[in-house]
Amino acid sequence: AARAMAAWARAVRGLLLDVSGVLYDSGGDGGVPIAGSVEAVRRIKASGLKLRFCTNETQATREKFVKKLQGLGFDISVAEVTAPAPAACRILKERSLRPHLLVHNDLVPEFSEIDKTNPNCVVIGDAAENFTYANLNEAFRVLIGMEKPVLISLGRGRYYKETDGLKLDVGAYMKALEYACDVQAEVVGKPSKMFFESALAEMGVPPEQAIMIGDDIESDVGGAQRCGMRALQVRTGKYRPCDENHPHVKPDAYVNNLAEAVDIILQQL
Amino acid sequence: AARAMAAWARAVRGLLLDVSGVLYDSGGDGGVPIAGSVEAVRRIKASGLKLRFCTNETQATREKFVKKLQGLGFDISVAEVTAPAPAACRILKERSLRPHLLVHNDLVPEFSEIDKTNPNCVVIGDAAENFTYANLNEAFRVLIGMEKPVLISLGRGRYYKETDGLKLDVGAYMKALEYACDVQAEVVGKPSKMFFESALAEMGVPPEQAIMIGDDIESDVGGAQRCGMRALQVRTGKYRPCDENHPHVKPDAYVNNLAEAVDIILQQL
């Protein structure tokens, strides 16, 4: 990996880090940091590189999410996080959309400013335990009742890893509603190009000087590369060996974990 | 409708009837017969036409399902019903597949003869209340743990109508698992060609002398037409006016309900 990266890692001025599966493994117990990641974030900050956390996390408000990560030892603040819910709120306001929400209870406060009466769209996030049969039927009925159904999905991930095993992500439920209503969801969050571009703009770094580091071959690596960034896949989180034979996406390099990525990148500076 | 059908309805020797949405509207309370349908089934039987009930119903064993319909007044027996679960059992035995079942509790007895230890495939049916977040994650983990995931789906319906409203059907959950595992399900039941062909064989009527009557524009009408049958869509059950503008499927005629279809067909004989 080091040799492959040497040529281009020198130009890097900013890093985008996925969070779940890169910094920590999430779980009902709050999750556990991935070995070396707490120290790796500190080293990035000390190096002078720009840094932005780019997550599809929608199980909590950014405030709560950041507090959890701080509790695990990470040097992270709300202002450093790019997440789908605030991006969705901008879209809802721009287009006068009133959402029916199928999201995690802890995400609801992100939509406190949004009119939710008489819904004219459905917003779906990783609702986890809220993905009940009754709630899915309800969201479906709202959608199928519209003349032109509008479905906004906070990410399109297939699955993710928690401490007690793999879990279906929002993308799977998005597909269920897309199929039932014969509609195509608008995806906010990774791998949407607009989402990566806003993270880059917030960091003030052009794509060719940025590296995305993630565990999701499609949402993280594929999405970032389509924006003109380099992208590394870590062999932590939801990484599976068969990702290395992905039919369409090839990371610019593989690293065992975030700590190794930071080692290699900082050596080039 | 009568004029459109006059030309070809004379050749008919057998009818295939969908059940839910044609004979009755299902629901937690057992459901209610659709006006005129009890009498319509009696008239078909009295006419000498061959008759077969062709259902994707997987919320109960055929025995229990038939008993419910008898309770609503229908002249129907188990031997007259073509349903997905027995067809799936034949496939499982032929290919030595051991299923993990994600189905309705009341369907489980249909699989009593099947070895379910150490699963090497997943069978999904309309599990209804069993479509919990935990059960979907479990089925997903079984699939994603296989070198070559095998997913067998009892139907691919988008949704159906119960007395208390529209419900997501098995097809939506099938799509969720297909997407999460990057696999294509094998569909047993309508609109699979093999399923219609076995119903025709059981009736002893060739497709060009059979008419399918259903409320599902894709599973009933589209599937039967691809087998060389004529197909009518009833304006009961899950029928929606926009079905009449379906981009790919055009029924051979529309009828308001089963009673009207039987009126017209019997007039031609």
Coordinates of C-alpha atoms in Angstrom, one line a residue:
Chain A
A1 CA 0.0 0.0 0.0
A2 CA 2.8 2.4 1.0
R3 CA 4.6 2.1 -2.4
A4 CA 1.3 2.5 -4.3
M5 CA 0.4 5.6 -2.4
A6 CA 3.8 7.3 -2.4
A7 CA 3.3 9.0 -5.7
W8 CA 0.1 10.8 -5.0
A9 CA -0.2 11.0 -1.2
R10 CA 2.3 13.9 -1.2
A11 CA -0.2 16.2 -2.7
V12 CA -2.8 15.6 -0.1
R13 CA -4.1 18.5 1.9
G14 CA -7.3 17.1 3.5
L15 CA -8.7 13.8 4.7
L16 CA -12.4 12.7 4.7
L17 CA -13.0 10.0 7.3
D18 CA -16.0 7.7 7.4
V19 CA -16.8 7.1 11.0
S20 CA -18.6 3.7 11.7
G21 CA -16.2 0.9 10.8
V22 CA -13.2 3.3 10.5
L23 CA -13.2 5.0 13.9
Y24 CA -15.3 2.6 15.8
D25 CA -17.6 -0.4 15.6
S26 CA -21.1 0.7 16.5
G27 CA -23.4 -1.4 18.7
G28 CA -26.2 -1.3 21.2
D29 CA -23.7 -0.8 24.0
G30 CA -22.3 2.4 22.4
G31 CA -19.7 0.6 20.4
V32 CA -15.9 0.2 20.7
P33 CA -13.0 2.2 19.1
I34 CA -11.1 0.4 16.4
A35 CA -7.5 -0.2 17.7
G36 CA -5.2 2.8 16.9
S37 CA -8.0 5.1 15.6
V38 CA -8.2 7.5 18.5
E39 CA -4.5 8.1 18.2
A40 CA -4.7 8.3 14.4
V41 CA -7.3 11.2 14.6
R42 CA -5.0 13.1 17.0
R43 CA -2.0 12.6 14.6
I44 CA -4.0 13.9 11.7
K45 CA -5.0 17.0 13.6
A46 CA -1.4 17.6 14.8
S47 CA -0.1 17.2 11.2
G48 CA -1.9 20.3 9.9
L49 CA -3.9 18.3 7.4
K50 CA -7.5 19.4 7.0
L51 CA -10.0 16.8 8.4
R52 CA -13.7 16.2 8.0
F53 CA -15.8 13.4 9.3
C54 CA -18.2 12.3 6.5
T55 CA -20.8 9.9 7.8
N56 CA -24.1 8.4 6.7
E57 CA -25.0 8.0 10.4
T58 CA -28.6 8.7 10.9
Q59 CA -29.3 6.9 14.2
A60 CA -28.8 10.0 16.2
T61 CA -28.5 13.8 16.0
R62 CA -25.0 15.0 15.3
E63 CA -24.8 16.3 18.9
K64 CA -25.5 12.9 20.4
F65 CA -23.4 11.1 17.8
V66 CA -20.4 13.4 18.5
K67 CA -20.8 13.1 22.3
K68 CA -20.7 9.3 21.9
L69 CA -17.5 9.5 20.0
Q70 CA -15.9 11.9 22.4
G71 CA -16.9 9.4 25.2
L72 CA -14.8 6.8 23.3
G73 CA -11.8 9.2 23.3
F74 CA -12.1 10.8 19.9
D75 CA -11.1 14.4 19.3
I76 CA -14.2 15.4 17.3
S77 CA -16.7 18.3 17.3
V78 CA -20.2 18.8 15.7
A79 CA -18.8 21.4 13.3
E80 CA -16.4 18.8 11.8
V81 CA -19.2 16.4 10.8
T82 CA -21.0 16.2 7.4
A83 CA -24.1 14.1 7.9
P84 CA -27.3 13.4 5.8
A85 CA -30.0 14.8 8.0
P86 CA -29.0 18.5 7.7
A87 CA -28.5 18.1 4.0
A88 CA -32.0 16.6 3.7
C89 CA -33.4 19.6 5.7
R90 CA -31.9 22.0 3.2
I91 CA -33.6 20.1 0.3
L92 CA -37.0 19.9 2.2
K93 CA -37.0 23.7 2.7
E94 CA -35.9 24.5 -0.8
R95 CA -38.6 22.4 -2.3
S96 CA -41.4 23.1 0.3
L97 CA -41.5 19.4 1.1
R98 CA -43.3 18.2 4.2
P99 CA -41.9 14.8 5.2
H100 CA -43.4 11.7 6.7
L101 CA -40.4 10.5 8.7
L102 CA -39.3 6.9 8.8
V103 CA -36.2 7.4 10.9
H104 CA -34.6 6.5 14.2
N105 CA -36.3 8.2 17.2
D106 CA -33.0 9.9 18.1
L107 CA -32.8 11.6 14.7
V108 CA -36.2 13.3 14.9
P109 CA -34.8 16.4 16.6
E110 CA -32.7 17.2 13.4
F111 CA -36.1 17.8 11.7
S112 CA -37.6 20.0 14.5
E113 CA -37.7 23.1 12.2
I114 CA -39.5 21.3 9.4
D115 CA -43.2 21.3 8.8
K116 CA -44.4 17.7 8.9
T117 CA -48.2 18.2 8.6
N118 CA -50.0 16.8 5.7
P119 CA -46.9 15.0 4.2
N120 CA -46.0 15.3 0.5
C121 CA -42.9 13.1 0.7
V122 CA -41.3 10.3 2.7
V123 CA -37.9 10.6 4.3
I124 CA -36.3 7.3 5.2
G125 CA -33.1 6.9 7.3
D126 CA -31.6 4.0 9.2
A127 CA -34.6 3.6 11.4
A128 CA -33.2 0.3 13.0
E129 CA -35.8 -0.9 15.5
N130 CA -38.3 1.5 14.0
F131 CA -38.2 -0.6 10.8
T132 CA -41.3 -2.5 12.0
Y133 CA -43.9 -4.1 9.7
A134 CA -46.4 -1.4 10.8
N135 CA -44.1 1.5 10.2
L136 CA -43.1 0.2 6.8
N137 CA -46.7 -0.2 5.8
E138 CA -47.5 3.3 7.0
A139 CA -44.6 4.9 5.0
F140 CA -45.7 2.8 2.0
R141 CA -49.3 4.1 2.2
V142 CA -48.2 7.7 2.4
L143 CA -46.1 7.2 -0.7
I144 CA -48.6 5.2 -2.8
G145 CA -51.3 7.8 -2.0
M146 CA -49.3 10.5 -3.7
E147 CA -49.9 11.4 -7.4
K148 CA -46.1 11.5 -7.9
P149 CA -44.4 9.8 -4.9
V150 CA -41.3 11.5 -3.6
L151 CA -38.9 9.3 -1.5
I152 CA -35.8 10.8 0.0
S153 CA -33.3 8.3 1.4
L154 CA -30.6 9.2 3.9
G155 CA -28.0 7.0 2.3
R156 CA -28.2 3.8 0.3
G157 CA -25.9 1.5 2.2
R158 CA -26.6 -2.2 2.0
Y159 CA -25.6 -3.2 5.5
Y160 CA -23.2 -2.3 8.3
K161 CA -21.5 -4.1 11.1
E162 CA -22.4 -3.7 14.8
T163 CA -20.7 -5.3 17.7
D164 CA -23.4 -8.1 17.6
G165 CA -23.3 -8.7 13.9
L166 CA -24.3 -7.4 10.4
K167 CA -27.5 -5.3 10.1
L168 CA -29.5 -4.3 7.1
D169 CA -28.9 -0.6 6.3
V170 CA -31.4 2.0 5.0
G171 CA -30.6 1.1 1.3
A172 CA -32.4 -2.3 1.7
Y173 CA -35.6 -0.7 3.0
M174 CA -35.3 2.1 0.4
K175 CA -35.3 -0.6 -2.3
A176 CA -38.4 -2.2 -0.7
L177 CA -40.3 1.1 -0.9
E178 CA -38.9 1.9 -4.4
Y179 CA -40.2 -1.5 -5.7
A180 CA -43.6 -1.3 -4.0
C181 CA -44.3 2.2 -5.3
D182 CA -42.4 2.0 -8.6
V183 CA -40.5 5.1 -7.7
Q184 CA -36.8 6.0 -7.6
A185 CA -35.5 7.4 -4.3
E186 CA -33.4 10.6 -4.2
V187 CA -30.4 9.7 -2.1
V188 CA -28.9 12.3 0.3
G189 CA -25.6 11.2 1.9
K190 CA -22.8 9.1 0.5
P191 CA -22.4 8.1 -2.3
S192 CA -24.2 11.2 -3.6
K193 CA -21.8 13.5 -5.4
M194 CA -23.5 16.6 -3.9
F195 CA -22.8 15.3 -0.4
F196 CA -19.1 14.7 -1.0
E197 CA -18.8 18.1 -2.7
S198 CA -20.4 19.9 0.3
A199 CA -17.9 18.0 2.6
L200 CA -15.0 19.2 0.4
A201 CA -16.3 22.7 0.4
E202 CA -16.7 22.8 4.2
M203 CA -13.0 21.7 4.4
G204 CA -11.9 24.1 1.6
V205 CA -9.9 21.4 -0.3
P206 CA -10.3 20.5 -4.0
P207 CA -11.1 16.8 -4.7
E208 CA -7.6 16.1 -6.2
Q209 CA -6.0 17.1 -2.9
A210 CA -8.3 15.0 -0.7
I211 CA -8.4 11.4 0.3
M212 CA -11.5 9.5 1.5
I213 CA -10.9 6.7 4.0
G214 CA -13.8 4.3 4.5
D215 CA -14.9 0.7 5.0
D216 CA -17.7 0.7 2.4
I217 CA -16.5 -0.2 -1.1
E218 CA -19.5 1.5 -2.8
S219 CA -20.7 4.4 -0.6
D220 CA -17.3 5.5 0.5
V221 CA -14.8 4.4 -2.1
G222 CA -16.9 4.4 -5.2
G223 CA -18.7 7.7 -4.3
A224 CA -15.5 9.6 -3.5
Q225 CA -13.7 8.4 -6.6
R226 CA -16.6 9.6 -8.8
C227 CA -16.0 13.1 -7.3
G228 CA -12.3 13.0 -8.3
M229 CA -10.9 12.1 -4.9
R230 CA -8.5 9.2 -4.1
A231 CA -10.1 6.7 -1.8
L232 CA -8.7 4.0 0.5
Q233 CA -10.6 1.0 1.9
V234 CA -9.8 -0.1 5.4
R235 CA -10.0 -3.8 6.3
T236 CA -12.1 -3.0 9.4
G237 CA -15.8 -2.5 9.9
K238 CA -18.0 -4.1 7.3
Y239 CA -15.0 -4.8 5.0
R240 CA -15.1 -8.4 3.5
P241 CA -12.3 -10.0 1.5
C242 CA -14.7 -10.4 -1.5
D243 CA -14.8 -6.5 -1.7
E244 CA -11.3 -6.8 -3.2
N245 CA -13.0 -8.4 -6.3
H246 CA -15.7 -5.8 -6.6
P247 CA -16.8 -5.7 -10.3
H248 CA -16.8 -1.9 -10.6
V249 CA -14.9 -0.2 -7.8
K250 CA -11.2 -0.5 -7.1
P251 CA -9.8 1.6 -4.2
D252 CA -6.6 3.5 -4.8
A253 CA -5.1 1.4 -2.0
Y254 CA -6.0 -1.0 0.7
V255 CA -4.9 -0.4 4.3
N256 CA -5.4 -2.7 7.3
N257 CA -7.0 0.1 9.4
L258 CA -7.0 3.9 9.8
A259 CA -3.8 3.9 11.9
E260 CA -1.9 2.3 9.0
A261 CA -3.4 4.8 6.5
V262 CA -2.3 7.7 8.6
D263 CA 1.2 6.2 9.1
I264 CA 1.6 6.0 5.3
I265 CA 0.1 9.4 4.5
L266 CA 2.1 11.3 7.1
Q267 CA 5.3 9.7 5.9
Q268 CA 4.8 11.2 2.5
L269 CA 4.4 14.8 3.8
Chain B
A1 CA -65.8 -5.8 -22.2
A2 CA -68.5 -8.1 -23.5
R3 CA -68.0 -7.2 -27.1
A4 CA -64.2 -7.4 -26.8
M5 CA -64.4 -10.8 -25.3
A6 CA -67.1 -12.3 -27.6
A7 CA -64.6 -13.4 -30.2
W8 CA -62.3 -15.5 -28.1
A9 CA -64.3 -16.3 -25.0
R10 CA -66.2 -19.0 -26.9
A11 CA -63.1 -21.2 -27.1
V12 CA -62.6 -21.2 -23.3
R13 CA -62.5 -24.5 -21.5
G14 CA -61.0 -23.5 -18.2
L15 CA -60.7 -20.6 -15.8
L16 CA -57.9 -19.8 -13.4
L17 CA -59.0 -17.5 -10.6
D18 CA -56.8 -15.5 -8.3
V19 CA -58.3 -15.5 -4.8
S20 CA -57.5 -12.5 -2.7
G21 CA -59.0 -9.4 -4.3
V22 CA -61.1 -11.5 -6.7
L23 CA -63.1 -13.9 -4.4
Y24 CA -62.7 -11.9 -1.2
D25 CA -60.8 -9.0 0.5
S26 CA -58.5 -10.5 3.2
G27 CA -58.0 -8.9 6.6
G28 CA -57.2 -9.6 10.2
D29 CA -60.9 -10.4 10.8
G30 CA -60.8 -13.2 8.2
G31 CA -61.9 -11.0 5.4
V32 CA -65.2 -10.4 3.5
P33 CA -66.4 -11.9 0.2
I34 CA -66.6 -9.6 -2.8
A35 CA -70.2 -9.1 -3.8
G36 CA -71.3 -11.8 -6.3
S37 CA -68.2 -13.9 -6.1
V38 CA -69.6 -16.8 -4.0
E39 CA -72.4 -17.2 -6.6
A40 CA -70.0 -16.7 -9.5
V41 CA -67.8 -19.7 -8.3
R42 CA -71.0 -21.8 -8.1
R43 CA -72.0 -20.8 -11.6
I44 CA -68.6 -21.7 -13.0
K45 CA -68.8 -25.1 -11.5
A46 CA -72.3 -25.7 -12.8
S47 CA -71.3 -24.6 -16.3
G48 CA -68.9 -27.6 -16.8
L49 CA -65.9 -25.3 -17.2
K50 CA -62.7 -26.5 -15.6
L51 CA -61.7 -24.3 -12.6
R52 CA -58.5 -23.8 -10.7
F53 CA -57.7 -21.4 -7.9
C54 CA -54.3 -20.0 -8.5
T55 CA -53.0 -18.0 -5.5
N56 CA -49.8 -16.5 -4.2
E57 CA -51.3 -16.8 -0.7
T58 CA -48.6 -17.8 1.8
Q59 CA -50.1 -16.6 5.1
A60 CA -51.6 -20.1 5.8
T61 CA -51.4 -23.7 4.8
R62 CA -53.8 -24.6 1.9
E63 CA -55.9 -26.5 4.4
K64 CA -56.4 -23.5 6.7
F65 CA -56.8 -21.1 3.7
V66 CA -59.5 -23.3 2.1
K67 CA -61.3 -23.6 5.4
K68 CA -61.5 -19.8 5.7
L69 CA -62.9 -19.5 2.2
Q70 CA -65.4 -22.3 2.9
G71 CA -66.4 -20.3 6.0
L72 CA -67.1 -17.3 3.7
G73 CA -69.4 -19.5 1.6
F74 CA -67.1 -20.5 -1.3
D75 CA -67.3 -23.9 -2.9
I76 CA -63.6 -24.7 -2.9
S77 CA -61.4 -27.7 -1.9
V78 CA -57.7 -28.1 -1.2
A79 CA -57.2 -30.2 -4.4
E80 CA -58.4 -27.2 -6.5
V81 CA -55.7 -24.8 -5.2
T82 CA -52.3 -24.1 -6.8
A83 CA -50.1 -22.3 -4.3
P84 CA -46.4 -21.4 -4.0
A85 CA -45.4 -23.4 -0.8
P86 CA -45.9 -26.9 -2.3
A87 CA -44.2 -25.8 -5.5
A88 CA -41.2 -24.5 -3.4
C89 CA -41.1 -27.8 -1.4
R90 CA -40.7 -29.7 -4.7
I91 CA -37.7 -27.4 -5.7
L92 CA -36.1 -27.7 -2.2
K93 CA -36.2 -31.5 -2.4
E94 CA -35.0 -31.7 -6.0
R95 CA -32.0 -29.5 -5.2
S96 CA -31.3 -30.8 -1.7
L97 CA -31.8 -27.3 -0.3
R98 CA -32.3 -26.8 3.4
P99 CA -34.2 -23.5 4.0
H100 CA -34.1 -20.9 6.6
L101 CA -37.7 -19.8 6.6
L102 CA -38.9 -16.2 6.7
V103 CA -42.6 -16.9 6.4
H104 CA -45.9 -16.6 8.3
N105 CA -46.2 -18.9 11.3
D106 CA -49.3 -20.5 9.8
L107 CA -47.3 -21.5 6.6
V108 CA -44.6 -23.4 8.5
P109 CA -46.5 -26.7 8.5
E110 CA -46.3 -26.8 4.7
F111 CA -42.5 -27.3 5.2
S112 CA -42.9 -30.1 7.8
E113 CA -41.2 -32.7 5.5
I114 CA -38.3 -30.5 4.7
D115 CA -34.9 -30.7 6.4
K116 CA -34.2 -27.2 7.9
T117 CA -31.0 -27.9 9.7
N118 CA -27.8 -26.0 8.7
P119 CA -29.6 -23.9 6.1
N120 CA -28.1 -23.4 2.6
C121 CA -30.9 -21.2 1.3
V122 CA -33.5 -18.7 2.5
V123 CA -37.2 -19.0 1.6
I124 CA -39.2 -15.8 2.0
G125 CA -43.0 -15.6 1.9
D126 CA -45.5 -13.0 2.9
A127 CA -44.5 -13.2 6.6
A128 CA -46.6 -10.2 7.5
E129 CA -46.1 -9.6 11.3
N130 CA -43.1 -11.8 11.1
F131 CA -41.4 -9.2 9.0
T132 CA -39.7 -7.7 12.0
Y133 CA -36.3 -5.9 12.0
A134 CA -34.8 -8.8 13.9
N135 CA -36.1 -11.5 11.5
L136 CA -35.0 -9.6 8.4
N137 CA -31.5 -9.2 9.9
E138 CA -31.4 -12.9 10.6
A139 CA -32.5 -13.9 7.1
F140 CA -29.9 -11.4 5.7
R141 CA -27.1 -12.9 7.9
V142 CA -27.9 -16.4 6.7
L143 CA -27.8 -15.3 3.1
I144 CA -24.7 -13.1 3.3
G145 CA -22.9 -15.9 5.1
M146 CA -23.2 -18.2 2.0
E147 CA -20.6 -18.4 -0.6
K148 CA -23.3 -18.3 -3.3
P149 CA -26.5 -17.0 -1.7
V150 CA -29.8 -18.8 -2.7
L151 CA -33.0 -16.8 -2.1
I152 CA -36.3 -18.4 -3.0
S153 CA -39.3 -16.0 -2.9
L154 CA -42.9 -17.2 -2.7
G155 CA -44.2 -14.6 -5.2
R156 CA -43.0 -11.1 -6.1
G157 CA -46.1 -9.0 -5.4
R158 CA -45.6 -5.4 -4.5
Y159 CA -48.6 -5.0 -2.2
Y160 CA -52.1 -6.2 -1.5
K161 CA -55.3 -4.8 0.0
E162 CA -56.6 -6.0 3.3
T163 CA -59.8 -4.7 4.9
D164 CA -57.8 -2.2 6.9
G165 CA -55.7 -0.9 4.0
L166 CA -52.8 -1.7 1.6
K167 CA -50.0 -3.9 2.9
L168 CA -46.5 -4.4 1.5
D169 CA -46.2 -7.8 -0.1
V170 CA -43.3 -10.3 -0.2
G171 CA -41.8 -8.7 -3.3
A172 CA -40.8 -5.6 -1.4
Y173 CA -39.0 -7.6 1.2
M174 CA -37.5 -9.8 -1.5
K175 CA -36.0 -6.7 -3.1
A176 CA -34.5 -5.6 0.2
L177 CA -32.7 -8.9 0.6
E178 CA -31.7 -9.0 -3.1
Y179 CA -30.1 -5.6 -2.8
A180 CA -28.4 -6.2 0.5
C181 CA -26.8 -9.5 -0.7
D182 CA -26.4 -8.5 -4.4
V183 CA -28.4 -11.7 -5.4
Q184 CA -31.4 -12.4 -7.6
A185 CA -34.2 -14.3 -6.0
E186 CA -35.8 -17.3 -7.7
V187 CA -39.6 -16.6 -7.7
V188 CA -42.0 -19.5 -7.1
G189 CA -45.6 -18.5 -7.6
K190 CA -47.2 -16.0 -10.0
P191 CA -45.9 -14.6 -12.3
S192 CA -43.5 -17.5 -12.8
K193 CA -44.2 -19.3 -16.0
M194 CA -43.6 -22.7 -14.4
F195 CA -46.3 -22.0 -11.8
F196 CA -49.0 -21.1 -14.3
E197 CA -48.0 -24.1 -16.4
S198 CA -48.4 -26.4 -13.4
A199 CA -51.9 -24.9 -12.7
L200 CA -52.9 -25.5 -16.4
A201 CA -51.5 -29.1 -16.3
E202 CA -53.5 -29.8 -13.1
M203 CA -56.6 -28.5 -14.9
G204 CA -55.8 -30.4 -18.1
V205 CA -56.4 -27.3 -20.3
P206 CA -54.0 -25.7 -22.8
P207 CA -53.2 -22.0 -22.3
E208 CA -55.1 -20.9 -25.4
Q209 CA -58.3 -22.3 -23.9
A210 CA -57.8 -20.8 -20.5
I211 CA -58.6 -17.4 -19.0
M212 CA -56.9 -16.0 -15.9
I213 CA -58.9 -13.6 -13.8
G214 CA -57.0 -11.5 -11.3
D215 CA -56.7 -8.1 -9.6
D216 CA -52.9 -7.8 -10.0
I217 CA -51.9 -6.3 -13.3
E218 CA -48.4 -7.8 -13.2
S219 CA -48.5 -11.1 -11.3
D220 CA -51.9 -12.2 -12.6
V221 CA -52.4 -10.6 -16.0
G222 CA -48.9 -10.1 -17.2
G223 CA -47.8 -13.6 -15.9
A224 CA -50.7 -15.4 -17.5
Q225 CA -50.4 -13.6 -20.8
R226 CA -46.7 -14.6 -21.0
C227 CA -47.9 -18.2 -20.8
G228 CA -50.2 -17.8 -23.8
M229 CA -53.4 -17.3 -21.8
R230 CA -56.0 -14.6 -22.0
A231 CA -56.3 -12.6 -18.8
L232 CA -58.9 -10.3 -17.4
Q233 CA -58.3 -7.7 -14.7
V234 CA -61.1 -7.2 -12.2
R235 CA -61.7 -3.7 -10.7
T236 CA -61.8 -5.1 -7.2
G237 CA -59.1 -5.9 -4.6
K238 CA -55.8 -4.0 -5.2
Y239 CA -57.0 -2.7 -8.6
R240 CA -56.2 1.0 -9.1
P241 CA -57.4 3.2 -12.0
C242 CA -53.7 3.9 -13.0
D243 CA -53.3 0.2 -13.7
E244 CA -55.2 0.9 -16.9
N245 CA -52.2 2.9 -18.1
H246 CA -49.6 0.3 -17.2
P247 CA -46.6 0.8 -19.4
H248 CA -46.1 -2.9 -20.4
V249 CA -49.2 -5.0 -19.5
K250 CA -52.7 -4.7 -21.2
P251 CA -55.4 -7.1 -20.0
D252 CA -57.5 -8.7 -22.7
A253 CA -60.4 -7.1 -21.1
Y254 CA -61.5 -5.2 -17.9
V255 CA -64.4 -6.3 -15.8
N256 CA -65.9 -4.7 -12.8
N257 CA -65.7 -7.9 -10.7
L258 CA -65.7 -11.7 -11.0
A259 CA -69.5 -11.8 -11.2
E260 CA -69.4 -9.7 -14.4
A261 CA -66.6 -11.8 -15.9
V262 CA -68.6 -15.0 -15.3
D263 CA -71.7 -13.4 -16.8
I264 CA -69.9 -12.5 -20.0
I265 CA -68.0 -15.7 -20.3
L266 CA -71.0 -18.0 -19.7
Q267 CA -73.0 -16.0 -22.3
Q268 CA -70.5 -17.0 -25.0
L269 CA -70.7 -20.7 -24.3

